[in-house]
Coordinates of C-alpha atoms and ligand atoms in Angstrom, one line a residue:
Chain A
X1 CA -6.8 17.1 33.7
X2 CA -9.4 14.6 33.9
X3 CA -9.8 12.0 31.9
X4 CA -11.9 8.7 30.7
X5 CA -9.5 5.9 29.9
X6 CA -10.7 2.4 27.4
X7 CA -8.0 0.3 28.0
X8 CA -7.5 -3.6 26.4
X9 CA -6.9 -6.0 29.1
X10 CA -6.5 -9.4 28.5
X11 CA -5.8 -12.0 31.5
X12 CA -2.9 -14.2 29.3
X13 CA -2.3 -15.3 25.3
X14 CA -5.5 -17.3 25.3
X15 CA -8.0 -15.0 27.5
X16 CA -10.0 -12.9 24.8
X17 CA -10.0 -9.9 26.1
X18 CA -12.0 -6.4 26.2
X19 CA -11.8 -3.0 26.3
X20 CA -12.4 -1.8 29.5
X21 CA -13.4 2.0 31.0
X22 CA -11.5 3.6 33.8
X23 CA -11.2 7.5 35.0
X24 CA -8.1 9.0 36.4
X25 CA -8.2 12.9 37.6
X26 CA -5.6 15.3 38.6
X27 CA -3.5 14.2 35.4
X28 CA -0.4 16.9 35.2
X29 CA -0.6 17.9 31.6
X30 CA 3.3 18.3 31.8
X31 CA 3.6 14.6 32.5
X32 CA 4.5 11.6 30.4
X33 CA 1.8 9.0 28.7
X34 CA 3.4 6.4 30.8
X35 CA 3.7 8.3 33.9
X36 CA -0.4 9.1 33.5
X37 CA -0.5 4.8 33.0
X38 CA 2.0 4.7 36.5
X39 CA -0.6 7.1 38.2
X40 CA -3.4 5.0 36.9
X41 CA -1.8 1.6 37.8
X42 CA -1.1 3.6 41.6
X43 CA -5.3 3.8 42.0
X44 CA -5.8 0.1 40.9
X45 CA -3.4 -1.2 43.3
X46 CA -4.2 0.4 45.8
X47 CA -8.2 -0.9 45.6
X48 CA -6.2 -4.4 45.6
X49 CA -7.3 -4.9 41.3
X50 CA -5.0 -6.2 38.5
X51 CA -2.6 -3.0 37.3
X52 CA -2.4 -3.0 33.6
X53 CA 0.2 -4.6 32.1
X54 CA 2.3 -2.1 29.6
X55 CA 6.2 -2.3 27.9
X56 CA 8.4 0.1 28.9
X57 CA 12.3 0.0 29.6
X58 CA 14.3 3.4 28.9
X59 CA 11.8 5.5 29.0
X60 CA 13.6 8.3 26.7
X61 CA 12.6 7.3 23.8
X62 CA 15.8 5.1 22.7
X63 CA 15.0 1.3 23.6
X64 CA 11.6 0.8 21.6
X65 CA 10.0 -0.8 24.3
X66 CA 7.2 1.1 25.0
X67 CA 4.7 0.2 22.9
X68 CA 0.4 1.3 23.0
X69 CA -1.8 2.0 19.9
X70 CA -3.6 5.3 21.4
X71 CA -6.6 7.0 20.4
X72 CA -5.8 4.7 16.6
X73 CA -2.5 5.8 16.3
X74 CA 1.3 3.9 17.4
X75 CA 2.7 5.8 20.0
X76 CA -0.6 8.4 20.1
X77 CA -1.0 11.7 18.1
X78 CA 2.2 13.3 18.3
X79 CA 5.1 12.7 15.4
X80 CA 8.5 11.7 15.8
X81 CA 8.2 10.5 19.7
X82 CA 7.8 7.1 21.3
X83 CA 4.9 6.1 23.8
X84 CA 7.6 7.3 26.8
X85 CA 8.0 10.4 24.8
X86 CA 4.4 11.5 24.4
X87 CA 3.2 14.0 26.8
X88 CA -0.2 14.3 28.6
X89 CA -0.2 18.4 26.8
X90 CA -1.4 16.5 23.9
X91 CA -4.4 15.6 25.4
X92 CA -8.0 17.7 26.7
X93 CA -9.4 18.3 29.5
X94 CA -12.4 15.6 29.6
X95 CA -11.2 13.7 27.0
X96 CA -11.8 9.9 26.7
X97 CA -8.3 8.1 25.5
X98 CA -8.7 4.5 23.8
X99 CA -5.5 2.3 25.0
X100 CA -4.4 -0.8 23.0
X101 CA -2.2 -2.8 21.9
X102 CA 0.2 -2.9 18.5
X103 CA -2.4 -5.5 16.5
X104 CA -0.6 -8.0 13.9
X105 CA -0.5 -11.6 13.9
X106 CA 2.7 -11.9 14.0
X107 CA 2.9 -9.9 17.4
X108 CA 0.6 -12.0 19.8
X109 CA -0.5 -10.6 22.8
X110 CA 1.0 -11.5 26.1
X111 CA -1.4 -9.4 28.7
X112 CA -3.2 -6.1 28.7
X113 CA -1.0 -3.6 26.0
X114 CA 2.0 -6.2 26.0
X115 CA 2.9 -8.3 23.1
X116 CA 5.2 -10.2 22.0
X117 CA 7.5 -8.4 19.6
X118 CA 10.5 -11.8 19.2
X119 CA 9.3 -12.1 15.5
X120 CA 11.5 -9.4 14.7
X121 CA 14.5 -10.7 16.6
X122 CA 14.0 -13.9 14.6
X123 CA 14.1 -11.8 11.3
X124 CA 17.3 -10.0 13.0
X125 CA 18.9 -13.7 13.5
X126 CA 18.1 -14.7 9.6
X127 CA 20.7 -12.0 8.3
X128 CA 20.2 -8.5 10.1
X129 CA 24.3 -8.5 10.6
X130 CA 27.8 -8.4 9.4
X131 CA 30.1 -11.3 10.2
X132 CA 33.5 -10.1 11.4
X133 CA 36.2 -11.4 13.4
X134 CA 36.1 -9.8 17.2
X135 CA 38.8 -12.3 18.6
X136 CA 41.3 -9.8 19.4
X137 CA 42.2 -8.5 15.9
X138 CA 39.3 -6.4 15.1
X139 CA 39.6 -4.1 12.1
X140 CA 38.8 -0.6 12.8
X141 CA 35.6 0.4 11.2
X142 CA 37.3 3.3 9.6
X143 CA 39.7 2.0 8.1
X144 CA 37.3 1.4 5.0
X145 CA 36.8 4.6 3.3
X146 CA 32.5 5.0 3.0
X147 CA 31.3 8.1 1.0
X148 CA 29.2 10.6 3.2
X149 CA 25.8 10.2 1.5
X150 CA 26.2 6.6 1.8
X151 CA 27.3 6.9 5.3
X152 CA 24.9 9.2 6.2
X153 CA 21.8 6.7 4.8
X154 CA 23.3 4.0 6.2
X155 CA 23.0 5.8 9.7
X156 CA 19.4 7.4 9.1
X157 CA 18.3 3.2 8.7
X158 CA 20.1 2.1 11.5
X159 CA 18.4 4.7 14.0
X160 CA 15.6 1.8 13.5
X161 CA 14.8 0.9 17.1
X162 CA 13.0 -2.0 16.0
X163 CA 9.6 -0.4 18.2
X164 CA 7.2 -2.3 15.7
X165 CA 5.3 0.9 15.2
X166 CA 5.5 0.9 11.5
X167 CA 3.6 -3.0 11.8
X168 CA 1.0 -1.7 14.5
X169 CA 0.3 0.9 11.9
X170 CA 0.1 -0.4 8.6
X171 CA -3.1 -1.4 7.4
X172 CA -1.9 -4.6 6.5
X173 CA 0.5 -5.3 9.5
X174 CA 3.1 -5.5 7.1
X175 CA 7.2 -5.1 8.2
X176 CA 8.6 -3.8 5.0
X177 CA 9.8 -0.8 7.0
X178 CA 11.9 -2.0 9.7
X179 CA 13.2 -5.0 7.3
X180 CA 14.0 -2.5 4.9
X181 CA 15.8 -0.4 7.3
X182 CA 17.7 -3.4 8.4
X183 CA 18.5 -4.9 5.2
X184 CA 19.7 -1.0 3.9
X185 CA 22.1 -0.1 6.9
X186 CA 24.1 -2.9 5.5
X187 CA 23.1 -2.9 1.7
X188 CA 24.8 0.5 2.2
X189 CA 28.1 0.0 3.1
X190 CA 31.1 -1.8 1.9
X191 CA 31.2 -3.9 5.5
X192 CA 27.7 -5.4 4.0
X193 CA 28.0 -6.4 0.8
X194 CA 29.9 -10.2 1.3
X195 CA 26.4 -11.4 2.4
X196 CA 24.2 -8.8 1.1
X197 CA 22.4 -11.9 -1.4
X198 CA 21.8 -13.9 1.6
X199 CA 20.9 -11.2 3.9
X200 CA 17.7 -10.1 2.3
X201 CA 16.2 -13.5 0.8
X202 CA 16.6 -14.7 4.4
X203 CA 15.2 -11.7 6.2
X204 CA 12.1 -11.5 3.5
X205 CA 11.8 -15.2 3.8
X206 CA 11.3 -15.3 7.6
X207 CA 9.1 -11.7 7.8
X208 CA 7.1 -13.7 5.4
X209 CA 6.5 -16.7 7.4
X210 CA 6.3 -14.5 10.3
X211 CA 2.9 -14.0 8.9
X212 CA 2.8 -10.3 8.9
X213 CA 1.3 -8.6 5.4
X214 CA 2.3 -7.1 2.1
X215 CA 3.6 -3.4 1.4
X216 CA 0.7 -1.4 -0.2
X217 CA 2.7 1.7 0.2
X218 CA 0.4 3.6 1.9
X219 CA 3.4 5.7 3.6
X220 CA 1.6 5.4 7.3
X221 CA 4.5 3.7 8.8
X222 CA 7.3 6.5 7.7
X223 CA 4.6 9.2 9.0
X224 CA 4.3 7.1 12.4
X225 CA 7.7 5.9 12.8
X226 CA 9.6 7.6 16.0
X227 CA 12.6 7.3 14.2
X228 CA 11.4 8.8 10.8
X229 CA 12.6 5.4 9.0
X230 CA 12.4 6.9 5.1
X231 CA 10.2 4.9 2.6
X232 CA 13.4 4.7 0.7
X233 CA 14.2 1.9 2.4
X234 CA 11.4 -0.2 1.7
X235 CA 12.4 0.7 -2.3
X236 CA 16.0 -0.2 -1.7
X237 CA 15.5 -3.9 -0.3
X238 CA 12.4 -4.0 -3.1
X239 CA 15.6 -3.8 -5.3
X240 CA 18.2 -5.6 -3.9
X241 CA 15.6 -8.1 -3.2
X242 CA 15.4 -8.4 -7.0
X243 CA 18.8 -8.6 -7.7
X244 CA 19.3 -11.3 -4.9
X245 CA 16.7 -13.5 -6.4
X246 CA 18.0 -13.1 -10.0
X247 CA 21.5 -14.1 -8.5
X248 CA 20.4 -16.8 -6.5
Chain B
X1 CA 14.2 -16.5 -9.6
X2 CA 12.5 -19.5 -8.3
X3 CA 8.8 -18.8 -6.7
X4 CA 8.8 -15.3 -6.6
X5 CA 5.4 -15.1 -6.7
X6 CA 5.6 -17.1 -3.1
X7 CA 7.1 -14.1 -1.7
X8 CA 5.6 -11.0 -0.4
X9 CA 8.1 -8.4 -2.5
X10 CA 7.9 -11.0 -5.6
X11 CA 4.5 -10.6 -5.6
X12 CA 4.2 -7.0 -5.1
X13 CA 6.7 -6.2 -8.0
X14 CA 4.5 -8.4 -10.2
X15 CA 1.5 -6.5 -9.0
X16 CA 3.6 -3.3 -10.0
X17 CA 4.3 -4.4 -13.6
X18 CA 0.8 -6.0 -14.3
X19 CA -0.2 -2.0 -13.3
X20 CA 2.8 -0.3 -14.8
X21 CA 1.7 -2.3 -18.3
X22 CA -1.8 -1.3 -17.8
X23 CA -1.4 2.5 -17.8
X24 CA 0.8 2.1 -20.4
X25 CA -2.5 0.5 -21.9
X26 CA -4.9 3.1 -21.1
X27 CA -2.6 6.2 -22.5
X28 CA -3.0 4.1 -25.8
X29 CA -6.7 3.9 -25.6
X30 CA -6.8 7.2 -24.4
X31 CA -5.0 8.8 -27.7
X32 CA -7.4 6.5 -30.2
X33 CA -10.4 7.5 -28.3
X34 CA -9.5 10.9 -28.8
X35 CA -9.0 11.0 -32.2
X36 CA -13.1 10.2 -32.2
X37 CA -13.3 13.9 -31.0
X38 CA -10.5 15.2 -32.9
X39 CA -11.4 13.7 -36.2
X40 CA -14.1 10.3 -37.1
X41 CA -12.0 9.4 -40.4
X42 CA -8.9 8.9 -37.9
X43 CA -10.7 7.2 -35.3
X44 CA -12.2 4.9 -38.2
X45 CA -8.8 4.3 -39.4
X46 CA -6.7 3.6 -36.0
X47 CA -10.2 1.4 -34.7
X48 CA -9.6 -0.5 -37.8
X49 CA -6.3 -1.2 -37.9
X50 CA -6.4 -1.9 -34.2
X51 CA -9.4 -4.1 -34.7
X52 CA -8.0 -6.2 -38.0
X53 CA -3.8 -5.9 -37.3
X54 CA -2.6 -10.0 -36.4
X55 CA -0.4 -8.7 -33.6
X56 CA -2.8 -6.7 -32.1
X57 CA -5.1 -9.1 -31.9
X58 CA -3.2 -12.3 -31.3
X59 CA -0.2 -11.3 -29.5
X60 CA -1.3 -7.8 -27.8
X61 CA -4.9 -8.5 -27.1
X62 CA -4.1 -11.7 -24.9
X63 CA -1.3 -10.3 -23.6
X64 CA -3.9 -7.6 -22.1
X65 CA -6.6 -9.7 -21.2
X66 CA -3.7 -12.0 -19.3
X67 CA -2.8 -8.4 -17.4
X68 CA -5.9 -7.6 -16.6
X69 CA -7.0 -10.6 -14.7
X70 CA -3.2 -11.4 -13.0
X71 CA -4.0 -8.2 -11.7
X72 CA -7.1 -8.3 -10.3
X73 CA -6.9 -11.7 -9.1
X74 CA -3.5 -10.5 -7.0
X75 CA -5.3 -8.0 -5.7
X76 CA -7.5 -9.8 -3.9
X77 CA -4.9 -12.2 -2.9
X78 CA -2.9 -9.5 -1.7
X79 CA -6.0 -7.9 -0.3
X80 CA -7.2 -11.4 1.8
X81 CA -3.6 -11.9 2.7
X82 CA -3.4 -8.6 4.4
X83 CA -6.7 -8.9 6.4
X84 CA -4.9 -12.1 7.7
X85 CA -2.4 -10.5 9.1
X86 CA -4.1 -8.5 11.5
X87 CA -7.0 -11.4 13.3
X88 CA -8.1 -8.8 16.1
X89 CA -9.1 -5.2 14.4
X90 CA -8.5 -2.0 16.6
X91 CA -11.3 -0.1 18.6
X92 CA -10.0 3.1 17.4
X93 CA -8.3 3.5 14.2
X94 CA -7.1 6.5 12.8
X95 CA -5.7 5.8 9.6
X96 CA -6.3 9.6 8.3
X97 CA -3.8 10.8 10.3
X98 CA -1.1 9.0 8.1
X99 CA -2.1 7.7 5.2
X100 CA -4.8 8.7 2.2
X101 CA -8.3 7.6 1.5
X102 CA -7.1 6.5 -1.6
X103 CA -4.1 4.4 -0.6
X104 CA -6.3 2.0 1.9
X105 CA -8.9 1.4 -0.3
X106 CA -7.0 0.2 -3.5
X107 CA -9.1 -2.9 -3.2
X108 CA -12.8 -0.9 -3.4
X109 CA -11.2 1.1 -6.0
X110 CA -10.4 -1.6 -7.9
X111 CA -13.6 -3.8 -7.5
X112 CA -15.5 -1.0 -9.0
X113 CA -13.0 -0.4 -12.0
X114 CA -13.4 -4.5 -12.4
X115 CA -17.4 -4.2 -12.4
X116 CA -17.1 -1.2 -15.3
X117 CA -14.7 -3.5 -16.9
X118 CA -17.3 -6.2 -17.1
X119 CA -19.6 -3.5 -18.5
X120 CA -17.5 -2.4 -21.2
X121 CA -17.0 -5.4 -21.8
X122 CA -20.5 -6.5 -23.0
X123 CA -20.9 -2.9 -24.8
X124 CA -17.5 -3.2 -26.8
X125 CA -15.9 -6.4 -26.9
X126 CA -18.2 -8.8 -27.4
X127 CA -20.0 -7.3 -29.7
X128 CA -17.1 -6.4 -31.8
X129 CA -15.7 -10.2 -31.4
X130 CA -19.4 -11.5 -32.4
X131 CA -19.1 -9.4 -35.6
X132 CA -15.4 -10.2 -36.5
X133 CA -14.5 -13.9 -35.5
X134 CA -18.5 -15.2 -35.1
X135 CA -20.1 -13.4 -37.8
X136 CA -16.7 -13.4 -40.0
X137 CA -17.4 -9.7 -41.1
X138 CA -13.6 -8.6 -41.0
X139 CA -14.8 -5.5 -43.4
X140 CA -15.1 -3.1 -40.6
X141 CA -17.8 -1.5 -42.6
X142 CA -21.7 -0.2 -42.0
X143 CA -24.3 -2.8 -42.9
X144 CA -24.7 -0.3 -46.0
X145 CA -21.3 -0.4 -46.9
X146 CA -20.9 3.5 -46.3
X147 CA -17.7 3.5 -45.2
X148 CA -16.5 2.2 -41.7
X149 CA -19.1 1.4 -38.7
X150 CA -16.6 2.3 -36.2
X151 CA -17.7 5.7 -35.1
X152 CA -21.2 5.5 -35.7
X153 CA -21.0 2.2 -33.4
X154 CA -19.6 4.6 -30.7
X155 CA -21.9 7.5 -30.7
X156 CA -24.8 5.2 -31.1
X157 CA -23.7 4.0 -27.5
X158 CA -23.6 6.9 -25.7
X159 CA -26.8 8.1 -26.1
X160 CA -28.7 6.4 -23.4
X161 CA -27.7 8.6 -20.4
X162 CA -27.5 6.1 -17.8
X163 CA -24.5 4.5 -19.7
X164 CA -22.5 7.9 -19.8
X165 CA -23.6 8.3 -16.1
X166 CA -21.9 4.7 -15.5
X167 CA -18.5 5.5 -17.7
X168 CA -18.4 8.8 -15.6
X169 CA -18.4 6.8 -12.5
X170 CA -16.4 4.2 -13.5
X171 CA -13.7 6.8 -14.7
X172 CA -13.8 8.3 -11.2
X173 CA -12.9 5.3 -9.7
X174 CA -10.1 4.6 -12.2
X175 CA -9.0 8.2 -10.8
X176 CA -8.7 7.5 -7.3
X177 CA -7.1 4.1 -7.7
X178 CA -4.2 6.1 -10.0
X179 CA -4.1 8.5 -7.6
X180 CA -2.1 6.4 -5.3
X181 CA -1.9 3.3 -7.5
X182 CA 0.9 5.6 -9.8
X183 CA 3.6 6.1 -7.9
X184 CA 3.0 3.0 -5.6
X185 CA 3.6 1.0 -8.6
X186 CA 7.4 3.0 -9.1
X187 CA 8.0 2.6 -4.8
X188 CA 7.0 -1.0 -5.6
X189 CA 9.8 -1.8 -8.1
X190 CA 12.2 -0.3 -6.1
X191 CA 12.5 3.3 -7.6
X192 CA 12.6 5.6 -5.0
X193 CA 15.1 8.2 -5.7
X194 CA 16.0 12.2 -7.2
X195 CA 12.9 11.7 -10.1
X196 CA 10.2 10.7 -7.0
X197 CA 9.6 14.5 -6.3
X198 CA 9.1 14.7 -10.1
X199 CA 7.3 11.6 -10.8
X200 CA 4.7 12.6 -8.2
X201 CA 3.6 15.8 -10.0
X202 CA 3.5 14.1 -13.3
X203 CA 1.0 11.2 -11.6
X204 CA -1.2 13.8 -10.8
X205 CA -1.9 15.4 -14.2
X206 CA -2.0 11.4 -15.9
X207 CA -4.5 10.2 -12.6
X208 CA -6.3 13.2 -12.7
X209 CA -5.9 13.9 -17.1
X210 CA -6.6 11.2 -18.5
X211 CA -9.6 9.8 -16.4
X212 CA -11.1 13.4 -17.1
X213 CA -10.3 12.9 -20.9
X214 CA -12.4 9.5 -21.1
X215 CA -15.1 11.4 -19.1
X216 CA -15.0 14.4 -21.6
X217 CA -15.0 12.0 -24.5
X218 CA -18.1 10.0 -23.5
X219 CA -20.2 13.3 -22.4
X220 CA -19.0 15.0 -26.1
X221 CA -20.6 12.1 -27.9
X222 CA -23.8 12.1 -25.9
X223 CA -24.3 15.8 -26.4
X224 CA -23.0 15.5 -30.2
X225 CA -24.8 13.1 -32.5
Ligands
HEM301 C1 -9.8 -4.8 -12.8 C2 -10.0 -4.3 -11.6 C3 -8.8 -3.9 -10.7 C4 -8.7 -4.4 -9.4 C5 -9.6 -5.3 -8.6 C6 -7.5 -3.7 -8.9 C7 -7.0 -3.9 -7.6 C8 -5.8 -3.4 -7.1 C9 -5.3 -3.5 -5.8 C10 -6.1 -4.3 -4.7 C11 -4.2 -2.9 -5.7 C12 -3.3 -2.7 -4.5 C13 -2.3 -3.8 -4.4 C14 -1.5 -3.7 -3.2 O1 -2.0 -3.8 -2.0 O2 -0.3 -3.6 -3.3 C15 -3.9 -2.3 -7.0 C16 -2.8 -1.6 -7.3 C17 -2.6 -0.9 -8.5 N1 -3.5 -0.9 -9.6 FE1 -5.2 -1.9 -9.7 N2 -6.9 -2.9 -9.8 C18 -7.8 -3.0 -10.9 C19 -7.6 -2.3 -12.2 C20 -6.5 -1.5 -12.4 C21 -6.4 -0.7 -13.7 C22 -7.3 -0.8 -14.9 C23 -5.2 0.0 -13.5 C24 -4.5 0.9 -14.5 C25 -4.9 1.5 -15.4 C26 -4.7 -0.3 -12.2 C27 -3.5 0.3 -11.7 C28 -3.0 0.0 -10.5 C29 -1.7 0.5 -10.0 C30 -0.8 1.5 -10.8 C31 -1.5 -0.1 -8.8 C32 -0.3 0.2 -7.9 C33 0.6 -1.0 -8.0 C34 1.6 -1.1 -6.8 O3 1.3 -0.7 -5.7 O4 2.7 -1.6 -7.0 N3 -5.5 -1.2 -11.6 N4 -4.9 -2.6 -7.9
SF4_302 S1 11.1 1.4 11.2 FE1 10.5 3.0 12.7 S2 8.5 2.3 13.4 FE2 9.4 0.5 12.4 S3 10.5 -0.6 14.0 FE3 12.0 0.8 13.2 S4 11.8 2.6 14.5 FE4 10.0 1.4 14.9
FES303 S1 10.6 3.1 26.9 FE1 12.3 3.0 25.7 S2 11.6 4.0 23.9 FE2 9.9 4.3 25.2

């Protein structure tokens, strides 16, 4: 395949940045999107230019590092996959790709399609854990009895790989997916209910000074999520939300 | 409790029940106005007591006017807000692919339901509070004193055909905003659970129904007086 590539580079935080155009041939439709971006970075160092800058760690689709808003969708036009996951079969013949970055304030760009994603560690740090003693007389998980549907929730919100997609996405940049897949995984269980009050005012109150938007509940980020992250979620901290606030 | 409004989920829960209280609202309208069609002695009745009844007018009426604008005004908060969010806008977007017309454009929606509001408005409201608390006339009768003015005051205004054109429109709008506004506003408050599936079907027939019965109502009167 051959294809016409826009890509976003942008030199560091403060450059401004442009789309720019660039043509790679021979792309193996059986190949990765990533692998396509290798192939293309190959040709640019080779003619001694800048290779773009993308995220990209496991590459199978488990970390949530790779990242790219592609032809104005997170992680392209398949469902269900990552960036790393996306293959090139998607793709035409001919066709002209558009390559950018996740877009929200709150995730800043760093170069080319790399931003900086540490806002949602910080919302991880306000309360996205359980706090249990690990010195040597741990308790085992299972010896708390959890009943299956909960159990089985509480896993579906923690397969969350915190890949920002659902932001990138959402017409208002907002996080109420991932934070509500966060604040449910404990919400859900027994383990998570000593600090369950604390754990979602924090976690709203720092995604809210993280600057990224308000829910309109449009359902884009459940449909572009890798993970399929339900919008369940996103009602069950809207509720124990509530009931935190009327407690505290 | 303290500043809920200050945060992003306080706010969107109040957004919910400002709209939750509104279609409650407009189901009410919706069965007066249809009596008009059903039977003019009812309507006359129901406008009157509506019109005249302390509670309705002190207590309910504010209470709706209050609604109304908390509403609109958060949504263009929320609205600017959201545009903040994202500074640098995408080259390509494809929001199609995930999401409804309706669902990103809540805020265009809205802004036209807010400019047939300010329309009805002047045809209804003021008139009827220049007549009742200016004028004094509490009677709710014809200048003749045949019987109520009510109904004749209705079919008198929708004869000009560029008004039902704009109540058509207008009603349109009001259906696309319930279309997604409806069960946004039950996600919003946190109900998401075995009645979703249900509740969506039944937003359909009310976003689609009752819009369609205001449009039916305004077109029977022009063609009928
Ligand atoms: C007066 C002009 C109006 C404006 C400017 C307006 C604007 C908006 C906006 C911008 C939203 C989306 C808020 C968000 O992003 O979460 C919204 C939601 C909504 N609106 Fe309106 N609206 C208006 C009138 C109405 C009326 C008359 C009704 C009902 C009969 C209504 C029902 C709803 C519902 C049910 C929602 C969903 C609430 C939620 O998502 O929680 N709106 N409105
Ligand atoms: S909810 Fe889905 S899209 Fe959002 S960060 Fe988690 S895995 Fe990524
Ligand atoms: S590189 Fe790890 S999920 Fe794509």
């Amino acid at each position: 395949m051959n294809l016409t590539l826009k890509i976003w580079r942008q030199k560091n935080a403060n450059d401004k940045g442009k789309m720019v155009d660039y043509k790679v041939n021979d792309i193996s439709p059986d190949m990765s999107f990533l692998e396509m971006l290798d192939v293309l970075n190959e040709q640019l160092i080779n003619k001694d230019e800048e290779p773009v800058a993308f995220d990209h760690d496991c590459r199978e689709g488990i970390c949530g590092m790779c990242s790219l808003y592609i032809n104005g969708e997170a992680h392209g036009p398949d469902r269900g996959i990552t960036t790393c996951q996306l293959h090139m079969r998607m793709f035409k013949d001919g066709d002209t790709i558009y390559i950018e970055p996740f877009r929200a304030k709150a995730f800043p760009v760093v170069k080319d399609l790399i931003v900086d994603r540490s806002s949602f560690d910080r919302i991880q740090h306000a309360g996205g854990f359980i706090s249990v003693n690990t010195s040597g007389n741990t308790i085992d998980a299972n010896a708390i009895p959890v009943n299956k549907h909960d159990a089985d929730k509480a896993f579906e919100a923690a397969t969350c790989i915190g890949c920002g997609a659902c932001v990138a996405t959402c017409k208002n940049s907002s996080a109420m997916l991932f934070v509500g897949a966060k604040v449910s995984q404990f919400a859900l269980l027994p383990q998570g209910q000593i600090e369950a009050t604390d754990r979602v005012l924090n976690m709203v109150k720092q995604m809210d000074e993280e600057g990224f938007g308000n829910c309109t509940n449009t359902g884009a980020c459940e449909v572009e999520c890798p993970k399929g992250i339900s919008l369940e979620n996103i009602a069950r901290m809207n509720t124990e939300y509530l009931k935190a606030s009327l407690k505290g | 409790m303290s500043g809920i409004l200050n945060s992003s989920i306080g706010r969107k829960f109040a957004m919910a029940l400002s709209a939750l209280f509104l279609m409650f609202f407009i189901l009410q309208h919706f069965a007066i106005n249809i009596l008009s069609v059903i039977s003019p002695d009812a309507f006359n009745e129901a406008s009157h007591f509506m019109g005249t009844f302390w509670a309705v007018q002190y207590l309910l009426q504010p209470v709706l006017i209050i609604g109304v604008i908390f509403h609109f005004v958060m949504g263009f908060v929320l609205e600017i807000k959201n545009n903040k969010a994202r500074q640098v806008s995408y080259a390509k977007n494809n929001g199609g692919a995930n999401s409804s017309w309706m669902s990103r454009n809540m805020i265009w929606s809205g802004g036209f339901i807010l400019v047939f509001l300010v329309i009805h408005f002047l045809d209804f409201w003021i008139p009827e509070i220049n007549t009742k608390y200016i004028q004094g006339d509490m009677s709710g009768l014809l200048a003749d004193g045949e019987g109520y003015r009510y109904f004749e005051e209705l079919q008198h205004k929708f004869v000009p055909i560029w008004r039902v054109a704009l109540y058509c429109i207008g009603f349109v709008f009001l259906s696309l905003h319930l279309l997604h506004g409806f069960n946004s506003a039950f996600q919003s408050i946190g109900a998401n659970n075995k009645y979703t599936k249900g509740l969506k079907g039944f937003s359909k027939i009310y976003a689609i129904g009752i819009p369609l019965g205001f449009i039916f109502i305004a077109l029977f009167h022009h063609f009928n007086h």
